Structure formats: structure tokens, C-alpha cells
CSV table of C-alpha atoms in Angstrom, one decimal:
chain,number,residue,atom,x,y,z
I,1033,SER,CA,-29.8,8.3,-24.8
I,1034,GLN,CA,-32.9,7.3,-22.6
I,1035,GLU,CA,-34.6,10.2,-24.5
I,1036,LEU,CA,-34.9,8.1,-27.3
I,1037,GLU,CA,-35.5,4.2,-27.2
I,1038,GLN,CA,-34.8,2.2,-30.5
I,1039,SER,CA,-35.9,-1.2,-30.6
I,1040,PRO,CA,-34.9,-4.0,-31.4
I,1041,GLN,CA,-31.2,-3.9,-30.5
I,1042,SER,CA,-30.4,-6.5,-33.0
I,1043,LEU,CA,-32.4,-8.2,-35.6
I,1044,ILE,CA,-31.8,-11.4,-37.7
I,1045,VAL,CA,-34.3,-11.8,-40.5
I,1046,GLN,CA,-34.5,-14.5,-43.5
I,1047,GLU,CA,-34.1,-12.8,-46.8
I,1048,GLY,CA,-37.5,-12.0,-48.4
I,1049,LYS,CA,-39.2,-11.5,-44.9
I,1050,ASN,CA,-40.3,-8.2,-43.5
I,1051,LEU,CA,-39.3,-6.3,-40.6
I,1052,THR,CA,-40.0,-3.1,-38.5
I,1053,ILE,CA,-37.7,-1.1,-36.2
I,1054,ASN,CA,-39.4,1.1,-34.0
I,1055,CYS,CA,-38.1,4.4,-32.3
I,1056,THR,CA,-40.0,6.2,-29.4
I,1057,SER,CA,-39.1,9.4,-27.7
I,1058,SER,CA,-40.1,11.0,-24.5
I,1059,LYS,CA,-40.6,14.1,-25.9
I,1060,THR,CA,-42.5,15.7,-28.9
I,1061,LEU,CA,-40.2,16.1,-32.1
I,1062,TYR,CA,-39.4,18.8,-34.5
I,1063,GLY,CA,-38.3,16.2,-36.6
I,1064,LEU,CA,-37.1,12.3,-36.9
I,1065,TYR,CA,-34.6,11.1,-39.1
I,1066,TRP,CA,-33.8,7.7,-40.2
I,1067,TYR,CA,-30.2,6.8,-41.5
I,1068,LYS,CA,-28.4,3.4,-42.3
I,1069,GLN,CA,-24.7,2.8,-41.0
I,1070,LYS,CA,-22.2,0.3,-42.2
I,1071,TYR,CA,-19.9,-0.6,-39.4
I,1072,GLY,CA,-16.9,2.4,-39.2
I,1073,GLU,CA,-18.6,4.3,-41.9
I,1074,GLY,CA,-20.9,7.4,-42.2
I,1075,LEU,CA,-24.6,7.7,-42.2
I,1076,ILE,CA,-26.6,7.2,-45.1
I,1077,PHE,CA,-29.8,9.2,-45.4
I,1078,LEU,CA,-32.9,7.3,-45.6
I,1079,MET,CA,-35.7,9.7,-44.7
I,1080,MET,CA,-36.8,12.7,-42.6
I,1081,LEU,CA,-40.4,12.9,-41.3
I,1082,GLN,CA,-41.5,16.2,-39.5
I,1083,LYS,CA,-45.8,16.0,-39.4
I,1084,GLY,CA,-47.7,14.0,-37.4
I,1085,GLY,CA,-49.1,11.2,-39.1
I,1086,GLU,CA,-46.6,11.5,-42.2
I,1087,GLU,CA,-45.5,8.2,-43.7
I,1088,LYS,CA,-42.8,8.0,-46.6
I,1089,SER,CA,-41.8,5.5,-48.8
I,1090,HIS,CA,-38.3,4.7,-50.7
I,1091,GLU,CA,-38.1,1.6,-52.5
I,1092,LYS,CA,-39.0,-1.0,-50.4
I,1093,ILE,CA,-38.5,1.0,-47.1
I,1094,THR,CA,-41.5,3.0,-45.4
I,1095,ALA,CA,-41.0,5.5,-42.5
I,1096,LYS,CA,-43.9,6.7,-40.1
I,1097,LEU,CA,-44.3,9.1,-37.5
I,1098,ASP,CA,-47.4,9.1,-35.4
I,1099,GLU,CA,-49.8,11.8,-35.0
I,1100,LYS,CA,-48.4,12.6,-31.4
I,1101,LYS,CA,-44.9,13.1,-33.1
I,1102,GLN,CA,-43.3,10.7,-30.5
I,1103,GLN,CA,-42.9,7.4,-32.2
I,1104,SER,CA,-41.6,6.3,-35.5
I,1105,SER,CA,-41.4,3.0,-37.2
I,1106,LEU,CA,-39.2,1.8,-40.2
I,1107,HIS,CA,-40.7,-0.9,-41.9
I,1108,ILE,CA,-38.6,-3.1,-44.8
I,1109,THR,CA,-40.7,-5.1,-47.0
I,1110,ALA,CA,-39.3,-8.2,-48.6
I,1111,SER,CA,-35.8,-7.9,-47.3
I,1112,GLN,CA,-32.5,-8.4,-49.0
I,1113,PRO,CA,-29.0,-8.9,-48.3
I,1114,SER,CA,-28.3,-5.1,-49.2
I,1115,HIS,CA,-30.7,-3.9,-46.2
I,1116,ALA,CA,-28.2,-5.2,-43.8
I,1117,GLY,CA,-26.4,-3.0,-41.7
I,1118,ILE,CA,-27.0,-0.6,-38.7
I,1119,TYR,CA,-30.2,1.7,-38.7
I,1120,LEU,CA,-30.2,4.6,-36.4
I,1121,CYS,CA,-33.2,7.0,-35.9
I,1122,GLY,CA,-32.1,10.6,-35.0
I,1123,ALA,CA,-34.5,13.1,-33.3
I,1124,ASP,CA,-34.4,16.6,-33.6
I,1125,MET,CA,-36.2,17.8,-29.9
I,1126,SER,CA,-35.1,21.4,-30.0
I,1127,GLY,CA,-35.9,22.7,-33.4
I,1128,ALA,CA,-32.2,23.3,-33.9
I,1129,GLN,CA,-31.7,20.2,-35.8
I,1130,LYS,CA,-29.0,18.9,-33.1
I,1131,LEU,CA,-29.7,15.3,-33.4
I,1132,VAL,CA,-30.3,12.7,-30.5
I,1133,PHE,CA,-29.5,9.4,-31.5
I,1134,GLY,CA,-31.2,6.0,-30.5
I,1135,GLN,CA,-28.7,3.2,-30.0
I,1136,GLY,CA,-29.0,1.8,-33.2
I,1137,THR,CA,-30.6,-1.8,-34.6
I,1138,ARG,CA,-28.2,-4.0,-36.1
I,1139,LEU,CA,-29.9,-5.8,-38.8
I,1140,THR,CA,-28.6,-9.0,-40.4
I,1141,ILE,CA,-30.4,-10.6,-43.5
I,1142,ASN,CA,-29.7,-14.4,-43.7
I,1143,PRO,CA,-29.9,-15.8,-47.4
U,780,GLY,CA,-28.4,13.4,-52.2
U,781,ALA,CA,-26.0,16.3,-51.0
U,782,VAL,CA,-22.3,15.0,-50.5
U,783,VAL,CA,-20.4,15.9,-47.2
U,784,SER,CA,-16.6,14.9,-47.3
U,785,GLN,CA,-14.4,14.6,-44.3
U,786,HIS,CA,-10.5,14.6,-44.2
U,787,PRO,CA,-8.6,12.6,-43.4
U,788,SER,CA,-10.6,9.3,-43.1
U,789,TRP,CA,-8.2,8.0,-40.5
U,790,VAL,CA,-5.2,9.5,-38.5
U,791,ILE,CA,-2.7,8.0,-35.9
U,792,CYS,CA,-1.1,10.3,-33.7
U,793,LYS,CA,1.0,10.2,-30.7
U,794,SER,CA,-0.4,11.2,-27.4
U,795,GLY,CA,0.0,14.9,-26.9
U,796,THR,CA,-0.3,16.1,-30.4
U,797,SER,CA,-3.0,18.1,-32.2
U,798,VAL,CA,-5.1,16.7,-35.1
U,799,LYS,CA,-7.2,18.7,-37.7
U,800,ILE,CA,-10.5,17.2,-39.0
U,801,GLU,CA,-12.2,18.9,-42.1
U,802,CYS,CA,-15.5,18.7,-43.1
U,803,ARG,CA,-16.6,20.0,-46.3
U,804,SER,CA,-20.1,20.1,-48.1
U,805,LEU,CA,-19.2,19.8,-51.8
U,806,ASP,CA,-22.5,21.0,-53.7
U,807,PHE,CA,-24.3,23.3,-51.3
U,808,GLN,CA,-23.3,26.0,-48.7
U,809,ALA,CA,-23.7,25.0,-44.8
U,810,THR,CA,-24.5,27.8,-42.1
U,811,THR,CA,-24.6,25.4,-39.7
U,812,MET,CA,-22.7,22.2,-39.3
U,813,PHE,CA,-22.5,19.5,-36.4
U,814,TRP,CA,-19.8,17.4,-35.1
U,815,TYR,CA,-20.7,14.0,-33.5
U,816,ARG,CA,-18.3,11.3,-31.8
U,817,GLN,CA,-19.1,7.6,-32.0
U,818,PHE,CA,-17.3,5.2,-29.6
U,819,PRO,CA,-17.3,1.6,-30.8
U,820,LYS,CA,-20.4,-0.2,-30.6
U,821,GLN,CA,-22.3,2.9,-29.4
U,822,SER,CA,-24.3,5.5,-31.0
U,823,LEU,CA,-23.3,9.1,-32.0
U,824,MET,CA,-23.3,11.7,-29.7
U,825,LEU,CA,-23.5,15.3,-30.3
U,826,MET,CA,-20.4,17.5,-29.7
U,827,ALA,CA,-21.1,21.0,-31.0
U,828,THR,CA,-22.7,23.1,-33.4
U,829,SER,CA,-20.4,24.7,-36.0
U,830,ASN,CA,-21.8,28.1,-37.2
U,831,GLU,CA,-20.3,30.0,-39.9
U,832,GLY,CA,-18.9,33.3,-39.1
U,833,SER,CA,-19.4,32.9,-35.2
U,834,LYS,CA,-18.4,30.8,-32.3
U,835,ALA,CA,-19.4,27.0,-31.8
U,836,THR,CA,-21.9,25.9,-29.2
U,837,TYR,CA,-20.7,23.2,-27.5
U,838,GLU,CA,-22.9,20.4,-26.0
U,839,GLN,CA,-22.8,19.9,-21.9
U,840,GLY,CA,-19.7,18.0,-20.8
U,841,VAL,CA,-17.6,18.9,-24.2
U,842,GLU,CA,-14.3,21.1,-23.5
U,843,LYS,CA,-14.2,23.7,-25.9
U,844,ASP,CA,-10.4,24.2,-25.4
U,845,LYS,CA,-10.0,20.6,-26.2
U,846,PHE,CA,-12.2,20.4,-29.4
U,847,LEU,CA,-11.5,23.8,-31.3
U,848,ILE,CA,-14.0,24.3,-34.2
U,849,ASN,CA,-13.7,26.9,-36.8
U,850,HIS,CA,-16.4,27.5,-39.5
U,851,ALA,CA,-14.5,29.7,-41.6
U,852,SER,CA,-16.6,29.6,-45.0
U,853,LEU,CA,-19.8,28.2,-45.9
U,854,THR,CA,-18.5,24.7,-47.2
U,855,LEU,CA,-15.7,24.1,-44.5
U,856,SER,CA,-15.7,23.2,-40.8
U,857,THR,CA,-12.6,21.9,-39.1
U,858,LEU,CA,-12.4,20.3,-35.8
U,859,THR,CA,-8.9,20.2,-34.0
U,860,VAL,CA,-8.4,17.8,-31.4
U,861,THR,CA,-5.6,19.7,-29.1
U,862,SER,CA,-3.4,17.8,-27.0
U,863,ALA,CA,-5.0,14.3,-28.0
U,864,HIS,CA,-4.8,11.7,-25.5
U,865,PRO,CA,-6.0,7.8,-25.8
U,866,GLU,CA,-9.3,8.4,-24.6
U,867,ASP,CA,-10.0,10.9,-27.5
U,868,SER,CA,-9.6,7.9,-30.1
U,869,SER,CA,-12.9,7.6,-31.5
U,870,PHE,CA,-14.8,7.8,-34.6
U,871,TYR,CA,-15.8,11.5,-35.4
U,872,ILE,CA,-18.5,12.5,-38.0
U,873,CYS,CA,-19.8,15.8,-39.0
U,874,SER,CA,-23.1,16.7,-40.6
U,875,ALA,CA,-24.3,19.4,-42.7
U,876,ARG,CA,-27.6,21.0,-43.1
U,877,ASP,CA,-28.8,21.8,-46.8
U,878,PRO,CA,-31.0,24.6,-46.5
U,879,GLY,CA,-31.8,24.3,-50.2
U,880,THR,CA,-34.2,21.3,-49.7
U,881,ASN,CA,-37.5,21.8,-48.7
U,882,GLN,CA,-37.0,20.0,-45.3
U,883,GLU,CA,-33.2,21.0,-44.7
U,884,THR,CA,-32.2,17.6,-44.4
U,885,GLN,CA,-29.1,17.0,-42.6
U,886,TYR,CA,-26.3,15.0,-44.5
U,887,PHE,CA,-23.4,12.7,-42.7
U,888,GLY,CA,-19.9,12.9,-43.8
U,889,PRO,CA,-18.1,9.5,-43.9
U,890,GLY,CA,-16.4,9.8,-40.3
U,891,THR,CA,-12.8,10.3,-39.5
U,892,ARG,CA,-11.2,7.4,-37.5
U,893,LEU,CA,-8.7,8.9,-34.7
U,894,LEU,CA,-6.3,6.7,-32.8
U,895,VAL,CA,-4.2,8.0,-30.4
U,896,LEU,CA,-1.2,6.2,-29.1
């Protein structure tokens, strides 16, 4: 959706390196969700952000939502092969939790 | 986290037949469920919002008579693809809101892959 831009579309990273995925909205968000998907499978919930300036971490993954609530980043520290997959950001633009998704970022981790 | 299941995980059918896909919340009650569709190498697109005890609300461009949604209980929503055609072949994923969590996290099922011959 042009309302939500996710970048980069693909990312190849050496194991152990850090990486960042960005998600930018044209509208102020009620909530921003990060999911991980393996090709042809369902989505694994990672994190949800609601407040401007909010930051959450789980293991080696950190997600932030900017103060304006229009941009979010997902940062992975010391990447591992298990981090490989497709990362999707989903935005709640209406408050009804109907999510608009970005195009996804395909992450490959090289050993 | 909360678990959402879907059945079947994959289905192959002949053109013109109808296919029913079930979405269940296994350990929480969901007054609202969502149905998404994902074409190969594309992102998810919301089709409709399934509301327990009332009619579903459909997104623009989604035919309600084509994609019948029934949310008969707090743990089950069904999507029926009526008179399926090859262009309906896709990956259908449901999600459910867990109102019990502080932030109403939305959990997704494993998806159903539909192939219409």
C-alpha cells in the first residue's frame, strides 16, 4: 500500500551484524505492529507500539515508534540465521485495528 | 502468546465449487476477527472484518456474496469462497484480537492455501 512504505525490500546481512528495517506511514498511526513470516506460513507476532516515542525490545530485536507516530524501525542486533524471514509492518490507521501492511522485507542471513 | 488456528491448511478444488475455511481462537474469546488475502510475493490485504453476532464488514472491492463470512461464536469465524474460480487461488489468513491483553494484540493464524483448478 502506498499509505505504508517499508524499506528495504530485501536485505542480505552477514551473521553477527546489526540491521534496521523501516516502516513509514503517510498518516498518524493508532498502532504499529511488527510480524515475521516464513514464506507460505502465518505471521508471528513480534511487537506492537502505540505511543509516540515508544520503544520495545525482545531478545535481540528492538522496535521504535517516532514521536509523530508515523515512522517505526525494527533493529536486530548481532543477527543469527534464525532471524531470516520476511518482516512485515502492519499499521492501524483507523483505530479499528484493521491493519494495512507494508510490502515486507525479506531478510537473509549469511553464515 | 495466544493461538489462532485455521483449517484446512491447504485445499485444492475444482472451479465452481465452494470452499469453507475456519478460523478459531484457541485460548481466548474474539469478538472481532479479520480475514486477509495474500498473493504470491505480495503483502497481506484486508478483505473483511468479522464481528461476532453481526454482519461482516467488507473492504472496498471485496464481493460480500463471493466471500461469505460467518462469526457464529466468540471462538470461530468461517470464510466461504463461493463458486471459486482460478483467480481466487491465494493464501487466506485470519487474525483475531485478544481483548484480554493490555494492548489488544492481534494474532494471526497459520493461513490456508487455496488452489482452484
